[in-house]
């Protein structure tokens, strides 16, 4: 480890762990991170708002399966990141936020005395959302805390971690410690116990019609190949949560391929006699607040002991890594035939119905445009907007981590900031957002330009908050607070020096615009003026037949 400041030592540690990019916003208390002089240190991508530091770190973590790191300053800088930290928490993203804190030399133990950016306990702001909170009062303790934070965030079940380091500690020299500073280490994934494998096999043996429900935990454990082999051996249809999309490619013969909220999917699940849940906790959004019919028996597999039976009691509950479980059980399964031939028809039938319904025909054209215009090798980051609901739930997905959808906490304004992280892979990245969500992060258009990121922002403008407008109409309320005056998006893009174009309509005009944007160098903006009817995945339509 090189000598230098504590900040330099922290960056040394992150580089040693393999981190090449972090996201930060400088402030008076954390400038030491920008003054280390270490060419081998991770590159700090400067963003325009502290919330984006964590969103971008989350976006990078979801896109790669690796660690995301955010750097913020003290007080309001740290507090600005809380909403994004909550999204990372709800979605189990391995993110470490390193926030400066007020100087130890000025702090008093008897309470807040009025230091710039001071709070009684900055880490306590993050504690309800964090997998762990670490505070350091010395240079060596700070580097040790970051090492622990990395290991904690990356260990299954994954989640975000907060580290607070006083500004005078960050800038203090750290010399002569050498190998005394531990490296960041990640605990190995937990295999299933033999007794649990036996119990799972016994339950499966008594089932004639099993169905697999795979979630984000299976993505986190890189279980796509093992899951596909397990389902094929079992002859079981596979449905996924939003976070599990891409575990099986959209053309896979065992993948149902549309959300569980669709009546045909619900009927298939209800007709099964065994649910095999792998890496999911059956959250409210995916189960229509636990009103969805379920098979009589449940086998639940989760790396998190707290979630393995969180919302439904299981006949067999297995605390284990998803990939290791699938491998262990597949080795002892006899080959079965597929029991539900409807699997091959459900997605096509649902998509035809969406296109045939006058209310949703425009959304069907949007889906076709994205699937045909955006390259399969590209990534997609959806916002909590009606267009994002459609693409996040229904668009074809070729692989795990290709699609990001912030339904964990339901965070409006996620997509553009998260795309800054996802695009660090070099993959063309499509942001699917509405005018309301994009307005929350307009400053990050400058980040796209400064970093020359291959991000295309598709903004579907319906003049406000379209989902809330639908809610009000459904409830018989008058419109209030949902209509918003927006900018001239094309002129705004020009002001940021981002090439932009208007797609006259979904369908061929939008497809062609997306294809041109994907082939271009650097950021682009595509505007579509459209008001979309929401899909069945949104709670106001859960009972809509």
Coordinates of N, CA and C in Angstrom, one line a residue, residues 155 435 441 539:
X155 N -21.2 -9.5 0.1 CA -21.5 -10.8 0.6 C -23.0 -11.0 0.5
X435 N -41.5 12.7 -18.7 CA -41.1 14.0 -18.6 C -40.9 14.4 -17.1
X441 N -33.6 15.2 -12.8 CA -32.2 14.9 -12.9 C -31.6 15.6 -14.1
X539 N -50.7 -1.0 -9.9 CA -51.7 -1.4 -8.9 C -53.1 -1.0 -9.3

